[in-house]
PDB file of C-alpha atoms in Angstrom:
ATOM      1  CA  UNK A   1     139.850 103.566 128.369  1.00  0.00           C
ATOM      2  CA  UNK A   2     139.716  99.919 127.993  1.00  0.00           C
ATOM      3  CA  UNK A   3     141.496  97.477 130.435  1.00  0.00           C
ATOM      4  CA  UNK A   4     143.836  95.257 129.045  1.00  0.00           C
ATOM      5  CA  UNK A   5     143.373  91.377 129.726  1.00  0.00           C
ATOM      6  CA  UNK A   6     146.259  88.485 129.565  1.00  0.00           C
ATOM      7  CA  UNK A   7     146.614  86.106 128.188  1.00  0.00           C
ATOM      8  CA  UNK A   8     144.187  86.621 125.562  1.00  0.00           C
ATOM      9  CA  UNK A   9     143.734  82.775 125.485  1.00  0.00           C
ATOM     10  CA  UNK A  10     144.878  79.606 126.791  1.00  0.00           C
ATOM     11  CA  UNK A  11     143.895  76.397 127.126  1.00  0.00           C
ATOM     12  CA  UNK A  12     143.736  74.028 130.163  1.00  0.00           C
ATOM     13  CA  UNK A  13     143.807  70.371 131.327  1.00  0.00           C
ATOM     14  CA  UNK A  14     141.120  69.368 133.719  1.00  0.00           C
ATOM     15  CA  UNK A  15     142.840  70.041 136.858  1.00  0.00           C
ATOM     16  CA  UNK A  16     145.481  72.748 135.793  1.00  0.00           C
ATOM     17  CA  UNK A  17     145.575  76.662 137.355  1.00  0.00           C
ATOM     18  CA  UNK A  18     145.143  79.274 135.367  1.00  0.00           C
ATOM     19  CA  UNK A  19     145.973  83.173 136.544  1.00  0.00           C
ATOM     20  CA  UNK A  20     144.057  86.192 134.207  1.00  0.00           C
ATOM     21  CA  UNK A  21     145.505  89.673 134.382  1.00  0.00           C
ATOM     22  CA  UNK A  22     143.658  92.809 134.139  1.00  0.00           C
ATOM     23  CA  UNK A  23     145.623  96.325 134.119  1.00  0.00           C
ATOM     24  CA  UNK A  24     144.307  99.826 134.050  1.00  0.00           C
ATOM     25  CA  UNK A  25     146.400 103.264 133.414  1.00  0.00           C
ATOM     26  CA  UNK A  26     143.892 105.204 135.314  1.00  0.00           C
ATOM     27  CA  UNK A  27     143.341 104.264 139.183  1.00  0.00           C
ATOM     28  CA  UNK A  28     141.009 101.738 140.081  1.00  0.00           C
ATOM     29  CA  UNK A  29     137.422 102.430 142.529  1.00  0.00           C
ATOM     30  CA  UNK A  30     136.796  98.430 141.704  1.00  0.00           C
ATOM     31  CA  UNK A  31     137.089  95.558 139.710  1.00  0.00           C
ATOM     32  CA  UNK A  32     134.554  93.464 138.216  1.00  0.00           C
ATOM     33  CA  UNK A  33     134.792  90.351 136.840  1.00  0.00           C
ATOM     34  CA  UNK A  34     132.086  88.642 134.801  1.00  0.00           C
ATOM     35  CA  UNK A  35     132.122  85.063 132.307  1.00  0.00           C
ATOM     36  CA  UNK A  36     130.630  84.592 129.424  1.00  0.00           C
ATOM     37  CA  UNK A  37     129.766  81.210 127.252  1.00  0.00           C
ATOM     38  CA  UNK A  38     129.108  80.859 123.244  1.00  0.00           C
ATOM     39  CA  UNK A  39     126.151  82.463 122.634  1.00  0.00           C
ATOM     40  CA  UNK A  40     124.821  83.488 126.362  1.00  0.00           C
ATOM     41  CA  UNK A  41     125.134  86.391 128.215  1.00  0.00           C
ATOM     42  CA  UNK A  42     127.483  87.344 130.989  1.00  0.00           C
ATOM     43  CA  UNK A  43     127.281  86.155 134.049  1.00  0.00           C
ATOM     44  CA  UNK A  44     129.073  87.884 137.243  1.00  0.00           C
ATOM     45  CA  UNK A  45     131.967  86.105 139.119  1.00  0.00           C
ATOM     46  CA  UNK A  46     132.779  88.842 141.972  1.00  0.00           C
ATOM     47  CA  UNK A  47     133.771  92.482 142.182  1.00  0.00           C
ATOM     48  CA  UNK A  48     136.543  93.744 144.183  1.00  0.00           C
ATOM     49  CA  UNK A  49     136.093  97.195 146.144  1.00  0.00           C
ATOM     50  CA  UNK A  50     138.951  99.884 146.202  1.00  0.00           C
ATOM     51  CA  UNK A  51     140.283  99.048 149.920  1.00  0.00           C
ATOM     52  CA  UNK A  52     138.330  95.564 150.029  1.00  0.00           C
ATOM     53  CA  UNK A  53     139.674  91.996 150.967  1.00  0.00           C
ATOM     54  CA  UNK A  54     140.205  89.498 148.151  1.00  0.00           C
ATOM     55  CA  UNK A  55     137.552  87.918 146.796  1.00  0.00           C
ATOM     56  CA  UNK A  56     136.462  84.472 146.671  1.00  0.00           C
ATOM     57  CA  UNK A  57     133.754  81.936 144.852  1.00  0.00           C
ATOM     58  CA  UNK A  58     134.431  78.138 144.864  1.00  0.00           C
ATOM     59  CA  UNK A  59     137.912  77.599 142.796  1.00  0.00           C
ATOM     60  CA  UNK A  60     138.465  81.239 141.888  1.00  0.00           C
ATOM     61  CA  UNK A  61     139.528  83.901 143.457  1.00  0.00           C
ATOM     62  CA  UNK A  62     140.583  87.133 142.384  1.00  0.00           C
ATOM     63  CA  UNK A  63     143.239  90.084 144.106  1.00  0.00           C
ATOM     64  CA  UNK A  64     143.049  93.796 143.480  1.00  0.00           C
ATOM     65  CA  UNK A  65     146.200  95.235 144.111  1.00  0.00           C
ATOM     66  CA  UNK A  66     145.378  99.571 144.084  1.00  0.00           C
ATOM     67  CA  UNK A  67     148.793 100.766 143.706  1.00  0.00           C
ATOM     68  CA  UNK A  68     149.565  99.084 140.223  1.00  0.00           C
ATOM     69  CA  UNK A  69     146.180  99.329 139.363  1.00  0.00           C
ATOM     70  CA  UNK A  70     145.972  95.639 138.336  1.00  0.00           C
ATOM     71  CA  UNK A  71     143.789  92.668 139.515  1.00  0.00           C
ATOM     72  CA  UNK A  72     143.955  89.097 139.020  1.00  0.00           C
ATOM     73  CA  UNK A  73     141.545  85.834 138.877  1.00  0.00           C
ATOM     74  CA  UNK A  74     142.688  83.008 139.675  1.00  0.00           C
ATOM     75  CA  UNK A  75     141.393  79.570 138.729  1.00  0.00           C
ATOM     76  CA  UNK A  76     142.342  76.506 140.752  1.00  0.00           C
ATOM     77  CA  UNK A  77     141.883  72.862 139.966  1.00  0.00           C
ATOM     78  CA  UNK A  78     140.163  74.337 136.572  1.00  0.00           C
ATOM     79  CA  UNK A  79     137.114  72.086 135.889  1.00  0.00           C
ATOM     80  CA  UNK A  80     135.470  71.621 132.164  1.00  0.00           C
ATOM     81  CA  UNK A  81     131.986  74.263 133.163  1.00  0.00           C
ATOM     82  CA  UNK A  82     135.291  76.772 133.633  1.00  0.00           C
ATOM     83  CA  UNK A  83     135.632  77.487 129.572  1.00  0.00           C
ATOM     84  CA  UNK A  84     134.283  80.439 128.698  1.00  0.00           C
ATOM     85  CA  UNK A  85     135.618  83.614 128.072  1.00  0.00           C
ATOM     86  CA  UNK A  86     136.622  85.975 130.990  1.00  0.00           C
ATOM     87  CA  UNK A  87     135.999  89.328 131.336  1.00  0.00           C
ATOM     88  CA  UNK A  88     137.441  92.102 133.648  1.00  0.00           C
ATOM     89  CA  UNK A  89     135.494  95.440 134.059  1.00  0.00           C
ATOM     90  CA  UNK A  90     136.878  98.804 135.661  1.00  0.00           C
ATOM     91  CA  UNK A  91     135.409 101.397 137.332  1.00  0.00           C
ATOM     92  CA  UNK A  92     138.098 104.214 137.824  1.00  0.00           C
ATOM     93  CA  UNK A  93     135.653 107.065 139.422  1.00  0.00           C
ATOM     94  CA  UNK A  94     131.762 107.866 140.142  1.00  0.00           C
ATOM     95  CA  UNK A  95     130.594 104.542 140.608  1.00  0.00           C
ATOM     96  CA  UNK A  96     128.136 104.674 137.537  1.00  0.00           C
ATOM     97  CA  UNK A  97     129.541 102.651 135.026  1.00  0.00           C
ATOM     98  CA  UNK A  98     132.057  99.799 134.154  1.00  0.00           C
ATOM     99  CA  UNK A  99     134.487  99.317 131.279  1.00  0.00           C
ATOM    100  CA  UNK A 100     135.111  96.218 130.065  1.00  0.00           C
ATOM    101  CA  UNK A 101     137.980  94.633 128.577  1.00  0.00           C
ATOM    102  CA  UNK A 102     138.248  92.573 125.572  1.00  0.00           C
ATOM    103  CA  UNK A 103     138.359  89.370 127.485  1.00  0.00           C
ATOM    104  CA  UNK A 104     139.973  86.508 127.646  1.00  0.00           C
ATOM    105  CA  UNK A 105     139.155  83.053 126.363  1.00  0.00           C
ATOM    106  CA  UNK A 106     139.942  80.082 128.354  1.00  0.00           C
ATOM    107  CA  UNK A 107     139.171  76.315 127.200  1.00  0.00           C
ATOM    108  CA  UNK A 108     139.751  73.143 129.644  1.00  0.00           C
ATOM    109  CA  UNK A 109     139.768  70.215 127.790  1.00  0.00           C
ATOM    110  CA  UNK A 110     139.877  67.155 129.265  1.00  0.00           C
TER     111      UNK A 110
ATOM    112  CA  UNK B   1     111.573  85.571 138.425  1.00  0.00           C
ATOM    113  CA  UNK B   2     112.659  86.874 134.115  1.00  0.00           C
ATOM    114  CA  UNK B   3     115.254  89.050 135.466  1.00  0.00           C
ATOM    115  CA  UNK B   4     116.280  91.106 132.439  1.00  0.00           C
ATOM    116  CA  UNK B   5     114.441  90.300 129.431  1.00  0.00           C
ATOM    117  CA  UNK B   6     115.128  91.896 125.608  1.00  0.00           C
ATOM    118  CA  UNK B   7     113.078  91.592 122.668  1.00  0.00           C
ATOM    119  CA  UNK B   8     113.963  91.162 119.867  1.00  0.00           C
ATOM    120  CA  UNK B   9     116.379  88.500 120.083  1.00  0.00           C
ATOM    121  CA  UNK B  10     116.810  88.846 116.593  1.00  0.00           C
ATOM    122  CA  UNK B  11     116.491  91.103 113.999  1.00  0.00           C
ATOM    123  CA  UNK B  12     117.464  91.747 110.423  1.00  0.00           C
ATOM    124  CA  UNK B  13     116.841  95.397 108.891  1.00  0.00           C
ATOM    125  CA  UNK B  14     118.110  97.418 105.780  1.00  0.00           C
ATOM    126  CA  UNK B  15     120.297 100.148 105.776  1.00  0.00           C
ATOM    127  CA  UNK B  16     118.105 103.656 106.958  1.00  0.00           C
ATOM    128  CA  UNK B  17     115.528 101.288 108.553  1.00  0.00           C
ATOM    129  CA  UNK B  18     115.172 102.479 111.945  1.00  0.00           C
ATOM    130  CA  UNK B  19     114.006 100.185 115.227  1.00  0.00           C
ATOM    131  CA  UNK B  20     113.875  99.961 118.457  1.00  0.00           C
ATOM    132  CA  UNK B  21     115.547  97.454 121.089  1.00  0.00           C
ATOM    133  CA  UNK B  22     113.205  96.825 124.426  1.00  0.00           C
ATOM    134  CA  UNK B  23     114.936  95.964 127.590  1.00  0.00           C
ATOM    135  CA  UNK B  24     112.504  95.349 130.549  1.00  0.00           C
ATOM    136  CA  UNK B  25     113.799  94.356 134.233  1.00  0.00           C
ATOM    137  CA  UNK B  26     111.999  92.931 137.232  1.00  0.00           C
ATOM    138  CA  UNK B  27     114.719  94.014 139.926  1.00  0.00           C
ATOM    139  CA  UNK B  28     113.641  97.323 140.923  1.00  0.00           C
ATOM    140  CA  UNK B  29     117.108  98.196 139.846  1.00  0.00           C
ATOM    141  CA  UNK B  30     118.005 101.437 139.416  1.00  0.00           C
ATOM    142  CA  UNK B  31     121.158 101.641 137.188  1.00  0.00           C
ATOM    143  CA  UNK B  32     120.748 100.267 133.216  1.00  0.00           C
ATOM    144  CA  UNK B  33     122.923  99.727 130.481  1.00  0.00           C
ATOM    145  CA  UNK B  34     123.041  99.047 126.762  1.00  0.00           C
ATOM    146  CA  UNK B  35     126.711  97.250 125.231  1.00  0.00           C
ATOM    147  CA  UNK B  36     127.466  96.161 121.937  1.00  0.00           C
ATOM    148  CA  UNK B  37     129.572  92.597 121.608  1.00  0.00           C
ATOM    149  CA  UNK B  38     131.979  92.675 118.264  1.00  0.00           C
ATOM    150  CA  UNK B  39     134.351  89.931 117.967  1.00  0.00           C
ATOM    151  CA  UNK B  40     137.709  91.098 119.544  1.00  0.00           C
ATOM    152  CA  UNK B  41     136.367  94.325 120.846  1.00  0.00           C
ATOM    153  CA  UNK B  42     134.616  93.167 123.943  1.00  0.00           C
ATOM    154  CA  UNK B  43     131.721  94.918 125.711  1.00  0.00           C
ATOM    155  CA  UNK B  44     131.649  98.047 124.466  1.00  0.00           C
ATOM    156  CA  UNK B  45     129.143 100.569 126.522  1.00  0.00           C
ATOM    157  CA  UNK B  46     126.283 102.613 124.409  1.00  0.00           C
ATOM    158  CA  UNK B  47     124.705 104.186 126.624  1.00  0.00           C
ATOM    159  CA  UNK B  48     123.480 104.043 130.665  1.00  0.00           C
ATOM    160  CA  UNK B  49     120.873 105.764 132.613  1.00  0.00           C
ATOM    161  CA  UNK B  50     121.567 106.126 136.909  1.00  0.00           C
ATOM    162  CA  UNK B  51     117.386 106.268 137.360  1.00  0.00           C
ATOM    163  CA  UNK B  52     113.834 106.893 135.831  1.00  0.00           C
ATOM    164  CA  UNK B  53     114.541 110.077 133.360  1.00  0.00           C
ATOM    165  CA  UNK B  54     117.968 110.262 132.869  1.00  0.00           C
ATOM    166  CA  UNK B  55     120.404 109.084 130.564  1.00  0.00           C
ATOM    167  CA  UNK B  56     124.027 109.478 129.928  1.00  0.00           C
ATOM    168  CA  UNK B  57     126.743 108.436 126.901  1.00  0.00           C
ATOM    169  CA  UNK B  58     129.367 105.646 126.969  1.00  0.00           C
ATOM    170  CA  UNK B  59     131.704 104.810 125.155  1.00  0.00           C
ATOM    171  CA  UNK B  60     130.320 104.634 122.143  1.00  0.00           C
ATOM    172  CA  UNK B  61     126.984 106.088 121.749  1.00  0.00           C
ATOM    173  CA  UNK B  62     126.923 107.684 117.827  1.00  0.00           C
ATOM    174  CA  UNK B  63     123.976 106.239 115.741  1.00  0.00           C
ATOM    175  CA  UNK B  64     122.162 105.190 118.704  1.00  0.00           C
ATOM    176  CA  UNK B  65     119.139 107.417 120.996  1.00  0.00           C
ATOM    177  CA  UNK B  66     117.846 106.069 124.455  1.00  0.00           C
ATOM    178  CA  UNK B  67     114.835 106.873 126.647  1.00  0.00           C
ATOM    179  CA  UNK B  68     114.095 105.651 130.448  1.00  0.00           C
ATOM    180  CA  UNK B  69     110.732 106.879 131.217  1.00  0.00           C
ATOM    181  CA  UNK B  70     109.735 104.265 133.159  1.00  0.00           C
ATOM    182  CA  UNK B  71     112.239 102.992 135.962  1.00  0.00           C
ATOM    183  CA  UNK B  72     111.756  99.211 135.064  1.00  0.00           C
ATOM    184  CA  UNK B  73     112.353  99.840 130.609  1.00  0.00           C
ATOM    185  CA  UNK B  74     115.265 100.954 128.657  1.00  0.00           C
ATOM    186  CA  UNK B  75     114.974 101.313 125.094  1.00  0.00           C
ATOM    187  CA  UNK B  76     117.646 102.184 122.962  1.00  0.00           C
ATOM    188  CA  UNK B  77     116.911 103.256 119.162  1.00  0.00           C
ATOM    189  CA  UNK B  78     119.026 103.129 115.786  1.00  0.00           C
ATOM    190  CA  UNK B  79     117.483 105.867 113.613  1.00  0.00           C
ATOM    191  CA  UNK B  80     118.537 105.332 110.801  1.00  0.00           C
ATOM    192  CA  UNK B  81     120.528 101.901 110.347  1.00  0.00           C
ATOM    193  CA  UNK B  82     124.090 101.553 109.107  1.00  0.00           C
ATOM    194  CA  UNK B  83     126.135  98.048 108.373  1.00  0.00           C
ATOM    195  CA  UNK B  84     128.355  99.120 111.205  1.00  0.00           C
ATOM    196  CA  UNK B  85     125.809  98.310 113.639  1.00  0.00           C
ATOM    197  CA  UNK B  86     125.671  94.966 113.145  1.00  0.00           C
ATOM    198  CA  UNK B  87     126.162  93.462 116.316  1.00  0.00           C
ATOM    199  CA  UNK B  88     125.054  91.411 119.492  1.00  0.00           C
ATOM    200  CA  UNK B  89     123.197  94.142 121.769  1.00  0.00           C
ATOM    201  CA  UNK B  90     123.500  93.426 125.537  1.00  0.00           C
ATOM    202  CA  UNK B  91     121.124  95.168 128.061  1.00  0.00           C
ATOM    203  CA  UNK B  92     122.197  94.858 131.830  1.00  0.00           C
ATOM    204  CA  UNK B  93     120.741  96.466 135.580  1.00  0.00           C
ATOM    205  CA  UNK B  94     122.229  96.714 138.463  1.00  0.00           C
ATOM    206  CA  UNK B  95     121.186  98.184 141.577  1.00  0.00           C
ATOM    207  CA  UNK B  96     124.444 100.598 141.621  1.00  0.00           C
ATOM    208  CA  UNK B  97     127.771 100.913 139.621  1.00  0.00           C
ATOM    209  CA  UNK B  98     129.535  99.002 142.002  1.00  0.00           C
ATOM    210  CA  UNK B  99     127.227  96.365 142.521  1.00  0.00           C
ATOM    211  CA  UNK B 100     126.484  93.386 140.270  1.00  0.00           C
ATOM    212  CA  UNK B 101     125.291  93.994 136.645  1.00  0.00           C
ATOM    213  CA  UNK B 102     122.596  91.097 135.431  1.00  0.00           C
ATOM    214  CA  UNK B 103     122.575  90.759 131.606  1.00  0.00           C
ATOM    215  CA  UNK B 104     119.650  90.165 129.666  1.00  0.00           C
ATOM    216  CA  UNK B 105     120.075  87.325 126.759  1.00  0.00           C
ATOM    217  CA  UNK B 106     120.880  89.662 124.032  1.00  0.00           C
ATOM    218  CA  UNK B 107     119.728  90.851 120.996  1.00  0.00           C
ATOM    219  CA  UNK B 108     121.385  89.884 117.289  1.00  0.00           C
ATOM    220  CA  UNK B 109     121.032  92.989 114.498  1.00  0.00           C
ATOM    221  CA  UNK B 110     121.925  92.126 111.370  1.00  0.00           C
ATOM    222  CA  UNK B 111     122.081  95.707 109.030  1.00  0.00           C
ATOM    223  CA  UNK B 112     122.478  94.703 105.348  1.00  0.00           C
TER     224      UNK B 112
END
C-alpha cells in the first residue's frame, strides 16, 4: 500500500523551510527518500533504519518516528537546485523492496 | 563508471507488438527493480528479482514477464502491447532492500 506524501506541492522563496510528510498504515522497517528532476531519474537523499538516528545531508534532514509510522524531510534555507519533486519510499517487512509514494513537488523560486 | 544503463530510451510500438526493455548494471548489485512513472501515480513497482535466477511480482506486474539470468541484466518484456502501458520505465539496483537504489535514466514507451 502506497504511502501518502504532504503537501502534494508547494512552492518556496530562496531561503524559506519547507517540512514533507510521509505516513504509512502498516509499520515501518525504513524510510527512503529519493528526488527526482523533469525528465531524469531519481536520485537518493537518505534512508532511515527502523531504530536508527535521524538522518542528515547538507540542508535536509529527515526523522522517522516508528510509533506513528510517519517520517519527515526537512529542508532548511531551501536553495534553487532544491526543486524537484520528492519522493518517500516504505519498506514495512523483508527488506526486499520499497513502495513509493506519489511524491511531492516542490519549486523555489527566487 | 555507467552505473545503471537502459536501452531503449525510447520507443514507440503498436498495440500486440511485443519488446523487450534491457537494464544492465556495473555494481555487482544484487537486488533489481523495474517501476513504471504515470503522472500522479508515482513509482509504481513491476517487478524485482533478490539475485541471479529469481524473480518476484510488485505491485503491478500484469502485461509484463521478467528474466535475470545473468546477475548484472534485467530484462523485463511486454508481450503483447496495450495503450495502458504507455509509460516512463525506470530500472534501479541496489545492493539490498534497505540500502540505496541507483536508477538508470529511463525508458519512454509510447503504445498507440
Amino acid at each position: 500500500q502506497q504511502p501518502v506524501q504532504s503537501p502534494q506541492a508547494v512552492i518556496l522563496r530562496e531561503g524559506e523551510d519547507a517540512v514533507i510528510n510521509c505516513s504509512s498504515s502498516k509499520a515501518l522497517y525504513s524510510v527512503h527518500w529519493y528526488r527526482q528532476k523533469h525528465g531524469e531519474a531519481p536520485v537518493f537523499l537518505m534512508i532511515l533504519l527502523k531504530g536508527g538516528e535521524q538522518k542528515g545531508h547538507e540542508k535536509i534532514s529527515a526523522s522517522f518516528n516508528e510509533k506513528k509510522q510517519q517520517s519527515s524531510l526537512y529542508l532548511t534555507a531551501s536553495q534553487l537546485s532544491y526543486s524537484g519533486t520528492y519522493f518517500c519510499g516504505t519498506e514495512t517487512g523483508g527488506y526486499q523492496k520499497v513502495t513509493f509514494g506519489i511524491g511531492t513537488k516542490l519549486q523555489v523560486i527566487p | 563508471n555507467a552505473g545503471v544503463t537502459q536501452t531503449p530510451k525510447f520507443r514507440v510500438l503498436k498495440t500486440g507488438q511485443s519488446m523487450t526493455l534491457l537494464c544492465a548494471q556495473d555494481m555487482n548489485h544484487e537486488y533489481m527493480y523495474w517501476y513504471r512513472q504515470d503522472p500522479g501515480m508515482g513509482l509504481r513497482l513491476i517487478h524485482y528479482s533478490v539475485g541471479e535466477g529469481t524473480t518476484a511480482k510488485g505491485e503491478v506486474p500484469d502485461g509484463y514477464n521478467v528474466s535475470r539470468l545473468k546477475k548484472q541484466n534485467f530484462l523485463l518484456g511486454l508481450e503483447s502491447a496495450a495503450p495502458s502501458q504507455t509509460s516512463v520505465y525506470f530500472c534501479a539496483s541496489s545492493h539490498g532492500g534497505n540500502q540505496p537504489q541507483h536508477f538508470g535514466d529511463g525508458t519512454r514507451l509510447s503504445i498507440l
